[in-house]
Amino acid sequence: MSVSVDTKPRARDLAFGWRIVDVLIAVRSKFAPVLHGPWVPYAMLIPALALVGLLVYGLGNLAWQSFHSFDAFRAQEGAASLDQYRRIYTGSLSNHIFDTIGRTVGLSLAAVITNVTLAVPLAYFIVRMRSNAWRLVTLVLLLVPFLIGDVVRAFGWYILLGRHGALTWFLGQFGVEDVRVLGTLWAIWLGMIQVGLPIAVLVLLPAMRRIDPDLERAAATLGASRWKTWTRIVIPLARPGLASAAVIVWVLSMTEFAMPQVLGLGRLPFVANELDTMFFFQSNSYVGSALAMTLLVIVFAGLLLLTRFGFGRARR
Amino acid sequence: MGRVVRGFAIGSLVYLCLPTSIVLISSLGGKGTLDFPPDTISLSAYGDLLGNSDMRSGLFRSVLLGLMCVAFAAIPGVLAALALFRHRVRFQPLLSGILTLGLATPLVVSGMAFLLVYTRLGAIGELWPIAIAITAVNFPILLYAVASSISNLNPELEDAAATLGAEEVQRFLFVTFPAILPGILTGLIMMFVFGMGEFLITMILSTVDNQTLPVVMFGSLRGAVSGTLAAGGGIYIVISLVVIFLVSRLRSIEEILSRPEQG
Amino acid sequence: MTTASLDSELGPSLATARASAAVRLEGVSKRFGDVEAVQSLDLEIERGELLTLLGPSGSGKSTVLRMIAGLVKPTSGRIWIGDEEVGAHATHERDIAMVFQSLALFPHMDVFGNVAFPLRMRRIGRKEIARRVSEALSIVRLPDIDKRRVDELSGGQQQRVAIARALVYQPQLLLLDEPFGALDRRLREEMQLEIVRLHNALDITIVNVTHDQREALMLSDRIAVMDGGRLEQLGSSEAIYRAPATRFVAEFLGDANLIEGVLEADGGDVRLKTASGRSLRVAAAPEHLVGTRCAIALKSEAIELERLPEPAAAEGLTGVVRLGVFEGGARYYEVDVAELDMRFKLSLPAAGGRNSFEIGDPVGLRWDVSDAHLVSVAAGASAPG
C-alpha cells in the first residue's frame, strides 16, 4: 500500500494565501510553549476586563462620593460621612425622594408582572406556530420595537397618546372627547410594557422551545384540561426562562428615563430622572451618588430576590 | 393552541407595533405638525431632517458611535468569549459575572459612574469615550452572541480537522473561526444598533456640541413636535428592519440574544 | 549504505516493529483522574485487516481509538502506526483518517469543501483536488452532490460524505468511532455493508469501535472484546463467537446461558459440578482449572427442547416454559429450570411448525457436549486453554 499524498509541493505552486498560513504555522510552532501556557486564556480576558474595569472604577467613585461630605461653596470634598444619605432620607428632600423611589419600584414591579404574564402566551404562540414565514413576521414585529431605542419608542407613544394623536382621533370616532392619558401613571405603564415585553419574550423563547409538544398532548390524553395543562406542564417547564425574563424586565424598568419624562410629561419622575436633575441641574454629584447607590442596591436586591424566590429553582 | 392564548398573543403583537406604525405613518405625513391621520403622503419630512443641521450631524454622530462600539467591542469580545467558553478558566462564573456587570447595573447609574471617571480624566466632549462607555455596558450582548455559537459548536469538529491533517493554526482559521463567525457578526451588528440607538448614557456623557440623533430628538420633544422627529424615528425603524434581515441571513433569528444553555 | 548502518540510523523503533503490523500498542494505559480507562493494553493490528474494538460504554474502546488517533495522550505505553512510533506526533502528523460518531461534517462548507478539506490541508493543487474529490464521491456512490450544503443531505448521504472525506487522501488507517450508532436499523445495516465493500475494494486497514455485537460479527476480520479498560479476548469473529473465553465475552456476544459450578476431575474426564449436585460434561477443559469455579456457556441456539409426558420424568435437566415468542424463522423461549434456579433463554428453529410449545409446558433441555463451552467466571481472568 502506498501513501500517495505528496505533502511538500513546490513553493511556486502555492497560492499566496497558503504562504501566509504557512508563515502563521511556523510562527505558532516556534512559540508553541508560550502560546499553550495556562495563563493564555487569562491574558485573553484582559481587554474585556479593562473595558468593564472602567465601569467598576466609576461605580467605585460613585460609592466613594456617596460616603463623603462635600462643601458646595468651596467645591471641596470633606471627611468620610453619611451626610449625603442623611440629606436624601431625612432632609427636606426626603418626601420627594421616597415618592420617586416608591413610584419607580411600584411601576417596575407592575411592569415585571404584566410583561412576564403577556410574554408567556406570546412566546408560546411563536414557538408553536406552524408557518415559518409567519413566525418571521411575528419576530420582526417583536424585534423592531426592541431595536429602535428608547427615544423613538417614547416618541411613538407620545404622538399616539398626544392631544392630536391617534388615540384622540380613534376615540373621537366614537364621540369620546377630552381623554387625557399623557401625564398619568397609566401612560408610563403603557410605555414600559413596550420596553420590556420584546426582551421578555426573547428570553423566554429558548425555554419554551425546549418544551416537547408531546408532553401537552400526553397531559391531554391523561385527562388534563387546557387550563391544567398550562398550569401544570407549560408554566413549570418555562420557569427558568420566566425568572430570567423577570430579572431583565426589572433591571430595565428600574432605570427607565425616557418614558416617565415624555409620557409622564416630567411630572412623575423616576429615580433616573431625579438623578439627572441632581447631577446636571443642581450640579450636586455627591448627593446624586448617594441616590445612585440606593438605586443600585434596590436593583441588585430585587435581582437576587427574583432569582432566589421569584420563580423557584429550575428542576431539570 | 387555545383561542385565549392566541388572542392574547396577537393582542400583544398589535400593541407592540402600534407606536412604531404611528411613527412611520406620521413621518410620511410631511407636515409640520403630527395630527392623525395625516392629510398627505410625502417624504418631505425626511428631506427636512437632512436639511436640519442638528439632526443631520446627530444622525452622522449616531452612526459613528455605532461603528466605534463595534470597533471597541470586537477584539475584547471575541477573545473573552473564547477564553471563557472554549478554554478552561478558573473562577469562570465569577469572571463572566464581572463581564456582564453592565447589563445588571441600571443604565443611569453606569452613566453617572462614567461621568465621574471622564470628568476626572477630562474626557468629556469627545465621542469615543461615550462609545467606550456604551461598549462596556452592552458588552454582555456580544459575549452571549459569541458564547452561544461556541456552545453550539460540535467539539468533534476540531478533532475531525486534526485527523484530516489540519495543524492548529489551520484548525482555527478554517474550522473553528468560520463556524463561530455568524455569532460574532450577529453580536457586532447588535453592538452597532444598540450603539447608534443608545440614549441615556449618551445623553449623560454628551455636551451640547456632540449630541447624537436620539439626544437631539429627545431635546426637541420638549418643544413643538414636528414631522422631522417622526422622520428620525422612521430612520431607526428602517435600520432595525435592515438589521433583522442581516441577522436572519446569518443564523436562525430566534437564536439572537438567547443565552447559551449550559450543558 | 550497508544494511547494518541503515538499521542503526533508523533506530530501535523501526528495528523492533514488525513489518506486518499496521498499528501496534505496547503497554498502553490511560488514566482520567482516578479512573483507569485503559489498563496496560497490548494489541497488534495487521495490515489490511478490519478489527473491531467491541465493548459496553465505559469499556475504554473509544479511548483506545482516540489514543491511536493522537486525540488522547496515553498515560504510559507506546503506539506504532506502520513503522513509526507516533508518541511524539500530533494528530495531524499521523497519516490516519477517522469517522466520528457525530460525523463532524463542517457545517459552514458544502460537500465539496468537506471532502476537499484534507487535500487542501496537504496543499494539493486545485485540479488534482477536483479530480480526487469526484473520485472519492463516486467511490461512496454519491456523485453530483458536491455543491449541496451538508445539512441538506439525508443521514445516509452524510455518512457517505464523512467516509469520502476520510478516504480521499488514501490514508494508511481508517478509524471508525461508532459512526453508525445513531442510524435507524435499515440504514445502519446498509452502511455496514458499505464498509465491508470498501474494505474489500480498497485494501485499507480499518479499526472500528462499537458496542453492537451484531455489527462486530458482521464486519470484522478480528474482534477485540474490551471491558473495564482491559482486553478480554482477541480473535477472529467466529472463534470469539464459538469459543468465548470469559463469562463477560460469553454474555456480551451471543446471549449465552451460563451454568456455574466447580470443575472436578472424574477419572479421565473433567466435569462441572453444580451447586445442586448435578455433574455436567464439558467440551474440553484443561487440567489446571480443576477445582476452580467455572461456568458452561450455552448459546441460545445450542439448546434443544424436548416435550415431556410429565414433569421431572427425564434424566437430564428439566424446566417449564415461561415465555414463547414467534420470531419468523425462529421461536424464542424462556424456560425456568428450578434445579439450577436459572432462566434459560433459547432460540429454536421454527420451520415447518416445529418446536411449538405452550406456556407452562414441561420440557427437557439437551445440548451437544461440543457446545458446552467452558468459560472462567472471575471477571477479567485469563482465558482457559
CSV table of C-alpha atoms in Angstrom, one decimal, chain A residues 118-275:
chain,number,residue,atom,x,y,z
A,118,LEU,CA,-48.0,38.7,28.5
A,119,ALA,CA,-44.7,37.2,27.4
A,120,VAL,CA,-45.8,33.6,28.2
A,121,PRO,CA,-48.6,33.3,25.7
A,122,LEU,CA,-46.7,35.3,23.1
A,123,ALA,CA,-43.6,33.2,23.4
A,124,TYR,CA,-45.7,30.0,23.3
A,125,PHE,CA,-47.6,31.4,20.2
A,126,ILE,CA,-44.3,32.0,18.4
A,127,VAL,CA,-42.8,28.6,19.3
A,128,ARG,CA,-45.9,26.6,18.3
A,129,MET,CA,-46.6,28.5,15.1
A,130,ARG,CA,-46.6,26.2,12.2
A,131,SER,CA,-45.7,28.5,9.3
A,132,ASN,CA,-42.1,29.7,9.2
A,133,ALA,CA,-43.0,32.7,7.2
A,134,TRP,CA,-45.5,33.9,9.8
A,135,ARG,CA,-43.0,33.2,12.6
A,136,LEU,CA,-40.6,35.5,10.8
A,137,VAL,CA,-43.2,38.2,10.5
A,138,THR,CA,-44.0,37.8,14.2
A,139,LEU,CA,-40.4,38.1,15.2
A,140,VAL,CA,-40.0,41.2,13.1
A,141,LEU,CA,-43.0,42.8,14.8
A,142,LEU,CA,-41.4,41.9,18.1
A,143,LEU,CA,-37.8,42.9,17.3
A,144,VAL,CA,-38.5,46.3,15.6
A,145,PRO,CA,-39.8,48.0,18.8
A,146,PHE,CA,-36.9,46.4,20.7
A,147,LEU,CA,-34.3,47.7,18.4
A,148,ILE,CA,-35.5,51.3,17.7
A,149,GLY,CA,-34.3,52.6,21.1
A,150,ASP,CA,-35.9,54.4,24.0
A,151,VAL,CA,-36.4,57.8,22.5
A,152,VAL,CA,-38.2,56.6,19.4
A,153,ARG,CA,-40.4,54.3,21.5
A,154,ALA,CA,-41.3,57.1,23.9
A,155,PHE,CA,-41.9,59.4,20.9
A,156,GLY,CA,-44.2,56.9,19.3
A,157,TRP,CA,-46.4,56.7,22.4
A,158,TYR,CA,-46.2,60.4,22.8
A,159,ILE,CA,-47.8,61.1,19.4
A,160,LEU,CA,-50.1,58.2,19.9
A,161,LEU,CA,-51.5,59.5,23.1
A,162,GLY,CA,-51.0,63.2,22.4
A,163,ARG,CA,-53.6,65.9,22.0
A,164,HIS,CA,-53.9,65.5,18.2
A,165,GLY,CA,-52.7,61.9,18.2
A,166,ALA,CA,-54.2,58.6,17.1
A,167,LEU,CA,-55.9,57.8,20.3
A,168,THR,CA,-57.8,61.1,20.4
A,169,TRP,CA,-58.8,60.5,16.8
A,170,PHE,CA,-59.8,56.9,17.4
A,171,LEU,CA,-61.9,57.8,20.5
A,172,GLY,CA,-63.3,60.8,18.6
A,173,GLN,CA,-64.8,58.4,16.0
A,174,PHE,CA,-66.9,57.1,18.9
A,175,GLY,CA,-67.7,60.5,20.2
A,176,VAL,CA,-65.5,60.3,23.2
A,177,GLU,CA,-63.8,63.6,23.8
A,178,ASP,CA,-61.1,65.0,26.0
A,179,VAL,CA,-59.4,62.0,27.3
A,180,ARG,CA,-56.1,62.7,28.9
A,181,VAL,CA,-53.7,59.8,29.3
A,182,LEU,CA,-50.4,61.7,29.0
A,183,GLY,CA,-49.0,62.8,32.3
A,184,THR,CA,-50.5,59.9,34.2
A,185,LEU,CA,-49.0,56.7,35.6
A,186,TRP,CA,-51.1,54.8,33.1
A,187,ALA,CA,-49.2,56.3,30.2
A,188,ILE,CA,-45.9,55.4,31.7
A,189,TRP,CA,-47.1,51.9,32.4
A,190,LEU,CA,-48.2,51.5,28.8
A,191,GLY,CA,-44.8,52.7,27.6
A,192,MET,CA,-43.0,50.3,29.9
A,193,ILE,CA,-44.8,47.3,28.5
A,194,GLN,CA,-43.4,48.3,25.2
A,195,VAL,CA,-39.9,48.4,26.6
A,196,GLY,CA,-39.9,45.1,28.5
A,197,LEU,CA,-42.2,42.8,26.5
A,198,PRO,CA,-40.0,42.1,23.5
A,199,ILE,CA,-37.0,41.3,25.6
A,200,ALA,CA,-39.1,39.2,28.0
A,201,VAL,CA,-40.3,37.2,25.0
A,202,LEU,CA,-36.8,36.8,23.6
A,203,VAL,CA,-35.5,35.5,26.9
A,204,LEU,CA,-38.4,33.1,27.2
A,205,LEU,CA,-38.1,31.6,23.7
A,206,PRO,CA,-35.3,29.1,24.4
A,207,ALA,CA,-37.0,27.7,27.5
A,208,MET,CA,-40.3,27.5,25.6
A,209,ARG,CA,-38.7,25.8,22.6
A,210,ARG,CA,-37.4,23.0,24.9
A,211,ILE,CA,-40.9,22.0,25.9
A,212,ASP,CA,-41.9,18.9,24.0
A,213,PRO,CA,-45.3,19.4,22.5
A,214,ASP,CA,-45.9,15.7,23.1
A,215,LEU,CA,-45.9,16.5,26.9
A,216,GLU,CA,-49.0,18.7,26.4
A,217,ARG,CA,-50.6,16.0,24.2
A,218,ALA,CA,-49.8,13.4,26.8
A,219,ALA,CA,-51.3,15.6,29.5
A,220,ALA,CA,-54.4,16.0,27.4
A,221,THR,CA,-54.8,12.2,26.9
A,222,LEU,CA,-54.3,11.7,30.6
A,223,GLY,CA,-57.4,13.9,31.1
A,224,ALA,CA,-55.9,17.3,31.9
A,225,SER,CA,-58.0,20.3,30.8
A,226,ARG,CA,-56.3,23.1,28.8
A,227,TRP,CA,-56.0,25.2,31.8
A,228,LYS,CA,-54.5,22.4,33.9
A,229,THR,CA,-52.0,21.6,31.1
A,230,TRP,CA,-50.9,25.2,31.2
A,231,THR,CA,-50.5,25.5,35.0
A,232,ARG,CA,-49.1,22.0,35.5
A,233,ILE,CA,-47.0,21.5,32.3
A,234,VAL,CA,-46.1,24.6,30.3
A,235,ILE,CA,-45.6,27.1,33.1
A,236,PRO,CA,-43.5,24.9,35.4
A,237,LEU,CA,-41.3,23.9,32.4
A,238,ALA,CA,-40.8,27.5,31.3
A,239,ARG,CA,-39.8,28.5,34.9
A,240,PRO,CA,-36.1,29.1,34.3
A,241,GLY,CA,-37.0,31.4,31.4
A,242,LEU,CA,-39.6,33.2,33.4
A,243,ALA,CA,-37.1,34.0,36.1
A,244,SER,CA,-34.6,35.4,33.6
A,245,ALA,CA,-37.3,37.4,31.8
A,246,ALA,CA,-38.4,38.9,35.1
A,247,VAL,CA,-34.9,39.9,36.0
A,248,ILE,CA,-34.2,41.6,32.8
A,249,VAL,CA,-37.5,43.5,32.8
A,250,TRP,CA,-36.9,44.5,36.4
A,251,VAL,CA,-33.4,45.9,35.6
A,252,LEU,CA,-34.6,47.8,32.5
A,253,SER,CA,-37.7,49.2,34.2
A,254,MET,CA,-35.9,50.5,37.3
A,255,THR,CA,-33.6,52.6,35.1
A,256,GLU,CA,-36.3,53.9,32.9
A,257,PHE,CA,-35.8,57.6,32.0
A,258,ALA,CA,-37.4,58.4,28.7
A,259,MET,CA,-40.9,57.1,29.4
A,260,PRO,CA,-41.5,59.0,32.6
A,261,GLN,CA,-40.0,62.1,31.2
A,262,VAL,CA,-42.0,62.0,27.9
A,263,LEU,CA,-45.2,60.2,28.8
A,264,GLY,CA,-45.4,61.4,32.4
A,265,LEU,CA,-44.7,64.9,31.0
A,266,GLY,CA,-41.9,65.3,33.6
A,267,ARG,CA,-44.5,65.4,36.4
A,268,LEU,CA,-43.9,61.9,37.6
A,269,PRO,CA,-40.1,61.4,37.8
A,270,PHE,CA,-38.4,58.1,38.3
A,271,VAL,CA,-35.1,57.7,40.1
A,272,ALA,CA,-33.2,58.1,36.8
A,273,ASN,CA,-34.9,61.5,36.2
A,274,GLU,CA,-34.2,62.6,39.7
A,275,LEU,CA,-30.5,61.6,39.3
